[in-house]
Amino acid sequence: MTNMAVTRELFDQVMVPNYAPAEMIPVRGLGARVWDQQHREYVDFAGGIAVSCLGHCHPVLVGALKEQSEKLWHVSNVLTNEPALRLASKMVEATFAEKAYFCNSGAEANEAAFKLARRYALEHFGAEKTQIIAFNQGFHGRTFFTVTVGGQAAYSDGFGPKPADIDHVDYNDIAALKAIMSDKTCAVVMEPLQGEGGIISPELDYVKAVRELCDQHNALLIFDEVQTGVGRTGALYAYMNLGVTPDILTSAKSLGGGFPIGAMLTTSVIAASLKPGTHGSTYGGNPLACAVAEAAFDAVNTDAVLNGVKEREGWYREGLAAINAKYHCFAEVRGKGLLLGCVLNEEFKGRAKEFLNAAMAEQLMVLIAGANVVRFAPSLVISKEDITEGLARFERAVAKIVNG
Ligand SMILES: *Cc1c(COP(=O)(O)O)cnc(C)c1O
């Protein structure tokens, strides 16, 4: 096995085929650049899907990981640990929340949130209050509960009976939500900017109206900030710019800057419904993950980084507008901070994956969000030089597609 050739073909031989990864295999990263097995260098506008908030191998994260790796890796939740308590204190200090729960991914954070909402409703309002309302095109993870709450039935179909009493309505349509809500609603689950669903921002009065409806029906408002959280939109959490406070918030992706961790934040009153034994995770709140996340959280939660996100958004928007002025392929560029989507116009409709492939050929990593949107979710501290170089590569990719 020592001299085994590690190639892309090996993926097809030994991996479950639930992914279709690109041909190149990255082996090293630094900042917003990545190198493959052939030493080809790529500019990274994907950020590991909104995860690598400080780029690759940021010295602060490497330092935190090295330091903790020589102290204590894992003890389980039979014991607590210092990094978890420090991280929880900082997250509580910086947000509306009074309590934190740690796990290993976004889906697990949402799973905890949904279970907590159901249990809280049971304890405070009785067994009838179980309805969870979520939004079409929403995304909340791939466990069976979270994927069922997600707004694309295709992702949850075909696995047998689904968790029950989950309804979906259109995002940004307050009348639709109002029509379906009642005192049996236990929670409304929303992304404060739909990521996977196509980079769709909520209208400000809409979010306020959702909050009011939740209050009216004693339903909890759950914000899934797995993609928007930890600086992505230019605020520490997106709710902070919306004038609305959720009851439960979930965070993952950028929280660990590349090390797997998820968190659920809530108030003391709501948290009280998760008593010893009601929920848990072997790895959740693991010292290694929490030490890295604490370093990432400290680094991102500064005026310099958060304001820098807004500045970088400006550079992207300028560059993309210039590309669009030449090639006329985007209907609009939408999103917030460094979660941006180029929406393809009628002429290029449905061809986002072609743009991604063309970008990869130009040594630029980008994402898509559905068939019509090319998505960028780069490092929050990506340099102006890397943005300029990446956009130059993007322009070449766009030119190839537009010119056939
Ligand atoms: C990525 C994502 C998730 C799922 O997170 P995992 O870590 O893949 O489980 C959940 N919600 C949103 C909004 C996401 O973007």
Coordinates of C-alpha atoms and ligand atoms in Angstrom, one line a residue:
M1 CA 0.0 0.0 0.0
T2 CA 2.9 2.4 0.6
N3 CA 3.6 3.0 -3.1
M4 CA 0.0 3.1 -4.1
A5 CA -0.8 5.6 -6.8
V6 CA -3.4 8.0 -5.4
T7 CA -5.4 9.1 -8.4
R8 CA -8.8 10.4 -9.1
E9 CA -9.6 6.9 -10.6
L10 CA -9.2 5.5 -7.1
F11 CA -12.2 7.5 -6.0
D12 CA -14.4 5.6 -8.3
Q13 CA -12.9 2.3 -7.1
V14 CA -13.1 2.7 -3.3
M15 CA -15.5 5.6 -2.5
V16 CA -19.2 5.5 -2.2
P17 CA -20.4 7.3 -5.3
N18 CA -22.5 10.0 -3.5
Y19 CA -20.1 12.7 -4.7
A20 CA -18.6 13.6 -8.1
P21 CA -15.4 15.4 -7.2
A22 CA -13.3 17.3 -9.8
E23 CA -10.4 15.7 -11.5
M24 CA -7.7 17.5 -9.7
I25 CA -6.7 16.4 -6.2
P26 CA -5.6 19.2 -3.9
V27 CA -2.7 18.5 -1.7
R28 CA -1.7 21.8 -0.1
G29 CA -3.2 25.2 0.6
L30 CA -2.0 28.5 1.9
G31 CA -4.3 31.6 2.3
A32 CA -6.6 31.7 -0.7
R33 CA -4.3 29.5 -2.9
V34 CA -4.4 25.7 -3.3
W35 CA -2.0 23.3 -5.1
D36 CA -2.8 20.0 -6.7
Q37 CA -0.8 16.8 -7.1
Q38 CA 0.9 18.2 -10.2
H39 CA 1.9 21.4 -8.4
R40 CA -0.7 23.5 -10.3
E41 CA -1.8 26.5 -8.3
Y42 CA -5.4 27.5 -7.9
V43 CA -7.1 30.6 -6.6
D44 CA -9.8 29.6 -4.0
F45 CA -13.1 31.5 -4.2
A46 CA -15.0 28.5 -2.8
G47 CA -13.5 28.4 0.7
G48 CA -14.4 24.8 1.1
I49 CA -18.1 25.8 0.8
A50 CA -18.0 28.8 3.2
V51 CA -15.8 27.0 5.7
S52 CA -12.3 28.3 5.4
C53 CA -13.0 31.7 6.8
L54 CA -9.3 32.5 7.4
G55 CA -8.1 30.8 4.2
H56 CA -5.9 27.7 4.3
C57 CA -3.4 27.0 7.1
H58 CA -3.8 30.4 8.8
P59 CA -1.0 30.6 11.3
V60 CA -3.4 31.5 14.1
L61 CA -5.4 28.3 13.5
V62 CA -2.3 26.1 12.9
G63 CA -0.9 27.5 16.2
A64 CA -4.1 26.7 18.2
L65 CA -4.3 23.2 16.7
K66 CA -0.7 22.5 17.4
E67 CA -0.9 23.8 21.0
Q68 CA -4.0 21.9 21.9
S69 CA -2.8 18.7 20.1
E70 CA 0.0 18.4 22.6
K71 CA -2.3 18.9 25.6
L72 CA -5.6 17.0 25.3
W73 CA -7.5 15.7 22.3
H74 CA -10.6 14.1 23.6
V75 CA -12.3 13.3 26.8
S76 CA -16.0 12.8 25.9
N77 CA -18.9 14.6 27.5
V78 CA -18.6 12.6 30.7
L79 CA -16.2 15.4 31.4
T80 CA -16.1 19.0 30.3
N81 CA -13.0 20.8 29.0
E82 CA -11.4 24.2 29.0
P83 CA -11.5 25.0 25.2
A84 CA -15.3 24.2 25.1
L85 CA -16.0 26.4 28.1
R86 CA -14.0 29.3 26.7
L87 CA -15.6 29.0 23.3
A88 CA -19.1 28.8 24.8
S89 CA -18.4 31.9 27.0
K90 CA -17.2 33.9 24.0
M91 CA -20.2 32.9 21.8
V92 CA -22.6 33.7 24.6
E93 CA -20.9 37.0 25.2
A94 CA -21.0 38.0 21.6
T95 CA -24.6 37.0 20.8
F96 CA -28.2 37.0 22.1
A97 CA -27.6 33.5 23.5
E98 CA -27.1 32.4 27.1
K99 CA -26.3 28.8 26.4
A100 CA -24.3 26.8 23.8
Y101 CA -24.4 23.2 22.7
F102 CA -21.5 21.8 20.6
C103 CA -21.6 19.1 18.0
N104 CA -19.6 18.3 14.8
S105 CA -21.5 19.7 11.8
G106 CA -24.2 21.9 10.6
A107 CA -26.7 19.1 10.3
E108 CA -26.1 18.0 13.9
A109 CA -26.5 21.6 15.1
N110 CA -29.9 21.7 13.3
E111 CA -30.9 18.3 14.5
A112 CA -30.3 19.5 18.1
A113 CA -32.3 22.7 17.4
F114 CA -35.3 20.8 16.0
K115 CA -35.3 18.3 18.8
L116 CA -35.0 21.0 21.3
A117 CA -37.9 23.0 19.7
R118 CA -40.1 19.9 19.8
R119 CA -39.2 19.1 23.4
Y120 CA -39.7 22.7 24.5
A121 CA -43.1 22.8 22.9
L122 CA -44.1 19.6 24.5
E123 CA -43.0 20.7 28.0
H124 CA -44.6 24.2 27.8
F125 CA -47.6 23.8 25.5
G126 CA -48.5 20.1 25.2
A127 CA -48.2 17.2 22.8
E128 CA -50.2 18.8 19.9
K129 CA -47.6 21.5 19.2
T130 CA -45.3 19.7 16.8
Q131 CA -45.5 21.5 13.5
I132 CA -42.2 22.7 12.0
I133 CA -42.5 25.2 9.2
A134 CA -39.5 25.7 6.9
F135 CA -39.0 27.2 3.4
N136 CA -38.9 25.9 -0.1
Q137 CA -35.3 25.7 -1.4
G138 CA -34.0 26.0 2.2
F139 CA -31.1 23.7 3.2
H140 CA -30.4 22.4 6.7
G141 CA -28.2 19.4 6.3
R142 CA -28.4 15.7 5.3
T143 CA -29.6 13.8 8.4
F144 CA -33.1 12.4 7.9
F145 CA -34.7 15.0 10.1
T146 CA -32.8 18.0 8.8
V147 CA -33.1 17.0 5.1
T148 CA -36.8 16.6 5.6
V149 CA -37.0 20.1 7.1
G150 CA -35.0 21.3 4.0
G151 CA -37.0 22.6 1.2
Q152 CA -36.1 20.2 -1.6
A153 CA -38.2 17.0 -1.4
A154 CA -35.9 15.3 -3.9
Y155 CA -33.2 15.2 -1.2
S156 CA -35.4 13.4 1.3
D157 CA -37.5 11.2 -1.0
G158 CA -36.7 7.5 -1.3
F159 CA -35.6 6.8 2.3
G160 CA -38.8 5.5 3.7
P161 CA -41.3 7.3 6.0
K162 CA -40.2 10.8 6.8
P163 CA -40.3 12.6 10.1
A164 CA -43.8 14.0 10.3
D165 CA -45.5 17.4 10.7
I166 CA -43.1 19.4 8.6
D167 CA -44.5 22.0 6.2
H168 CA -42.9 24.3 3.6
V169 CA -43.8 27.6 2.2
D170 CA -42.2 30.1 -0.1
Y171 CA -39.4 32.3 1.3
N172 CA -40.3 36.1 1.4
D173 CA -44.0 35.3 1.2
I174 CA -45.5 36.4 4.6
A175 CA -49.1 35.6 3.5
A176 CA -48.2 32.0 2.8
L177 CA -46.5 31.6 6.2
K178 CA -49.5 33.3 8.0
A179 CA -51.9 31.0 6.3
I180 CA -50.2 27.8 7.5
M181 CA -49.3 28.9 11.0
S182 CA -51.3 28.2 14.1
D183 CA -50.9 27.5 17.8
K184 CA -49.8 24.0 16.8
T185 CA -46.6 25.5 15.2
C186 CA -43.7 24.7 17.3
A187 CA -41.0 26.3 15.2
V188 CA -40.2 28.3 12.1
V189 CA -36.8 27.4 10.6
M190 CA -35.1 29.8 8.3
E191 CA -31.8 30.8 6.8
P192 CA -31.4 34.5 7.2
L193 CA -30.0 34.4 3.6
Q194 CA -30.7 31.2 1.6
G195 CA -27.3 29.8 0.6
E196 CA -27.7 26.5 -1.2
G197 CA -31.1 27.6 -2.5
G198 CA -29.6 30.3 -4.7
I199 CA -28.2 33.2 -2.5
I200 CA -31.6 34.7 -1.7
S201 CA -31.8 37.5 0.8
P202 CA -34.9 38.0 3.0
E203 CA -36.7 41.4 2.9
L204 CA -36.3 43.3 6.1
D205 CA -40.0 43.7 6.9
Y206 CA -40.5 40.0 6.1
V207 CA -38.1 38.9 8.7
K208 CA -39.8 41.2 11.3
A209 CA -43.2 39.8 10.3
V210 CA -41.9 36.2 10.7
R211 CA -40.7 37.1 14.2
E212 CA -44.1 38.6 15.1
L213 CA -46.0 35.6 13.8
C214 CA -43.8 33.3 15.9
D215 CA -44.5 35.4 19.0
Q216 CA -48.2 35.4 18.3
H217 CA -48.3 31.6 18.2
N218 CA -45.6 30.8 20.8
A219 CA -43.5 29.3 18.1
L220 CA -39.7 29.4 18.3
L221 CA -37.8 31.2 15.5
I222 CA -34.7 29.1 14.5
F223 CA -32.1 30.8 12.4
D224 CA -29.9 28.4 10.5
E225 CA -26.7 30.4 10.3
V226 CA -24.5 27.5 9.3
Q227 CA -23.5 29.3 6.1
T228 CA -24.1 32.9 7.1
G229 CA -22.5 32.8 10.5
V230 CA -19.1 33.9 11.8
G231 CA -18.6 37.0 9.7
R232 CA -19.7 35.7 6.3
T233 CA -22.1 38.5 5.6
G234 CA -20.0 41.2 7.3
A235 CA -21.8 40.9 10.7
L236 CA -20.7 38.2 13.2
Y237 CA -24.1 36.6 12.6
A238 CA -26.5 37.7 9.9
Y239 CA -29.4 38.3 12.4
M240 CA -27.4 41.2 13.8
N241 CA -28.1 43.2 10.6
L242 CA -31.7 42.2 10.3
G243 CA -33.1 43.8 13.5
V244 CA -34.6 40.5 14.6
T245 CA -33.4 38.1 17.2
P246 CA -34.0 34.3 16.9
D247 CA -34.7 32.0 19.8
I248 CA -32.3 29.4 18.6
L249 CA -29.3 29.9 16.2
T250 CA -27.1 27.2 14.6
S251 CA -23.6 27.7 13.5
A252 CA -21.0 25.5 11.8
K253 CA -19.0 25.8 8.5
S254 CA -16.8 28.9 9.2
L255 CA -17.0 28.3 13.0
G256 CA -14.1 25.9 12.9
G257 CA -12.3 27.5 9.9
G258 CA -11.9 24.0 8.4
F259 CA -11.9 21.9 11.6
P260 CA -15.3 20.1 12.0
I261 CA -17.5 21.7 14.7
G262 CA -21.1 22.8 15.0
A263 CA -22.9 24.8 17.7
M264 CA -26.4 25.5 18.7
L265 CA -27.1 28.7 20.7
T266 CA -30.2 29.6 22.7
T267 CA -31.6 31.2 25.8
S268 CA -31.4 29.6 29.3
V269 CA -35.2 29.2 29.4
I270 CA -35.3 27.2 26.2
A271 CA -32.1 25.3 26.8
A272 CA -33.6 24.0 30.1
S273 CA -35.6 21.5 28.0
L274 CA -32.5 19.6 27.1
K275 CA -31.8 17.9 30.4
P276 CA -29.0 15.3 31.1
G277 CA -29.7 12.3 28.8
T278 CA -32.1 14.0 26.3
H279 CA -29.5 14.6 23.6
G280 CA -25.7 14.3 23.1
S281 CA -22.7 13.5 21.0
T282 CA -19.5 11.6 21.7
Y283 CA -17.3 14.2 19.9
G284 CA -19.4 17.3 20.4
G285 CA -17.3 20.0 22.2
N286 CA -14.1 18.1 21.6
P287 CA -11.1 20.1 22.9
L288 CA -9.2 20.1 19.6
A289 CA -12.3 21.4 17.7
C290 CA -13.1 24.0 20.3
A291 CA -9.5 25.2 20.6
V292 CA -9.4 25.8 16.8
A293 CA -12.9 27.3 16.8
E294 CA -12.0 29.7 19.6
A295 CA -9.0 31.0 17.7
A296 CA -11.2 31.4 14.5
F297 CA -13.9 33.1 16.5
D298 CA -11.5 35.5 18.1
A299 CA -9.9 36.3 14.8
V300 CA -13.1 36.9 12.9
N301 CA -15.0 38.8 15.6
T302 CA -13.0 42.0 15.2
D303 CA -13.9 45.3 13.5
A304 CA -11.0 44.9 11.1
V305 CA -12.1 41.5 9.7
L306 CA -15.9 42.3 9.7
N307 CA -15.4 45.7 8.0
G308 CA -12.9 44.0 5.7
V309 CA -15.6 41.6 4.5
K310 CA -17.7 44.6 3.4
E311 CA -14.7 46.1 1.7
R312 CA -14.0 42.9 -0.2
E313 CA -17.6 42.6 -1.2
G314 CA -17.2 45.9 -2.9
W315 CA -14.1 44.7 -4.8
Y316 CA -16.0 41.6 -6.0
R317 CA -19.0 43.6 -7.0
E318 CA -16.9 46.1 -9.0
G319 CA -14.9 43.3 -10.7
L320 CA -18.0 41.3 -11.5
A321 CA -19.8 44.3 -12.9
A322 CA -16.9 45.0 -15.2
I323 CA -16.9 41.4 -16.4
N324 CA -20.7 41.6 -17.0
A325 CA -20.4 44.8 -18.9
K326 CA -18.2 43.0 -21.4
Y327 CA -19.9 39.6 -21.5
H328 CA -23.6 40.2 -20.5
C329 CA -24.2 36.9 -18.8
F330 CA -25.5 37.8 -15.3
A331 CA -28.9 39.1 -14.6
E332 CA -27.7 40.3 -11.2
V333 CA -25.0 39.8 -8.5
R334 CA -26.8 39.1 -5.2
G335 CA -26.0 38.1 -1.7
K336 CA -24.2 39.8 1.2
G337 CA -20.6 40.2 2.3
L338 CA -18.6 37.3 1.0
L339 CA -21.5 35.1 0.2
L340 CA -22.2 36.3 -3.4
G341 CA -24.1 34.8 -6.3
C342 CA -23.8 35.7 -10.0
V343 CA -27.3 34.9 -11.3
L344 CA -27.1 33.8 -14.9
N345 CA -29.5 35.6 -17.3
E346 CA -32.0 33.9 -19.7
E347 CA -29.3 33.3 -22.3
F348 CA -27.1 31.2 -19.9
K349 CA -29.9 29.8 -17.8
G350 CA -29.2 26.4 -16.2
R351 CA -25.5 26.4 -17.1
A352 CA -23.8 27.3 -13.7
K353 CA -22.0 24.0 -13.7
E354 CA -20.3 24.9 -17.0
F355 CA -19.1 28.1 -15.5
L356 CA -17.7 26.2 -12.5
N357 CA -15.9 23.7 -14.9
A358 CA -14.6 26.5 -17.1
A359 CA -13.2 28.3 -14.0
M360 CA -11.5 25.2 -12.8
A361 CA -9.8 24.9 -16.2
E362 CA -8.5 28.4 -15.6
Q363 CA -7.3 27.3 -12.1
L364 CA -10.0 29.0 -10.1
M365 CA -12.2 27.3 -7.6
V366 CA -15.8 28.6 -7.4
L367 CA -19.2 27.1 -6.2
I368 CA -22.6 27.0 -7.6
A369 CA -26.0 27.4 -5.8
G370 CA -28.5 25.5 -8.0
A371 CA -28.3 25.4 -11.8
N372 CA -28.5 29.2 -12.3
V373 CA -26.1 30.7 -9.8
V374 CA -22.3 30.8 -9.6
R375 CA -21.4 31.3 -5.9
F376 CA -18.4 32.8 -4.2
A377 CA -17.7 32.1 -0.5
P378 CA -14.0 32.8 -0.2
S379 CA -11.7 33.4 2.8
L380 CA -12.9 36.5 4.8
V381 CA -9.3 37.8 4.7
I382 CA -8.6 37.1 1.1
S383 CA -6.1 39.7 -0.3
K384 CA -7.0 42.2 -2.9
E385 CA -4.3 40.7 -5.1
D386 CA -5.9 37.2 -4.9
I387 CA -9.3 38.7 -5.7
T388 CA -7.9 40.5 -8.7
E389 CA -6.1 37.4 -9.9
G390 CA -9.1 35.2 -9.3
L391 CA -11.4 37.6 -11.2
A392 CA -9.0 37.7 -14.1
R393 CA -9.2 33.9 -14.3
F394 CA -13.0 34.1 -13.9
E395 CA -13.1 36.5 -16.8
R396 CA -11.2 34.1 -19.0
A397 CA -13.6 31.3 -18.1
V398 CA -16.6 33.5 -18.8
A399 CA -15.1 34.6 -22.1
K400 CA -14.7 30.9 -23.2
I401 CA -18.3 30.1 -22.4
V402 CA -19.8 33.3 -24.0
N403 CA -17.6 33.0 -27.1
G404 CA -18.6 29.3 -27.4
Ligands
LIG1 C1 -24.0 23.5 4.8 C2 -25.3 23.8 5.5 C3 -25.8 22.9 6.5 C4 -25.3 21.5 6.7 O1 -24.0 21.5 7.3 P1 -23.1 20.2 7.4 O2 -21.9 20.6 8.2 O3 -22.9 19.8 6.0 O4 -23.9 19.2 8.1 C5 -27.0 23.3 7.1 N1 -27.5 24.5 6.9 C6 -27.0 25.4 6.0 C7 -27.7 26.7 5.9 C8 -25.9 25.0 5.3 O5 -25.4 25.9 4.4

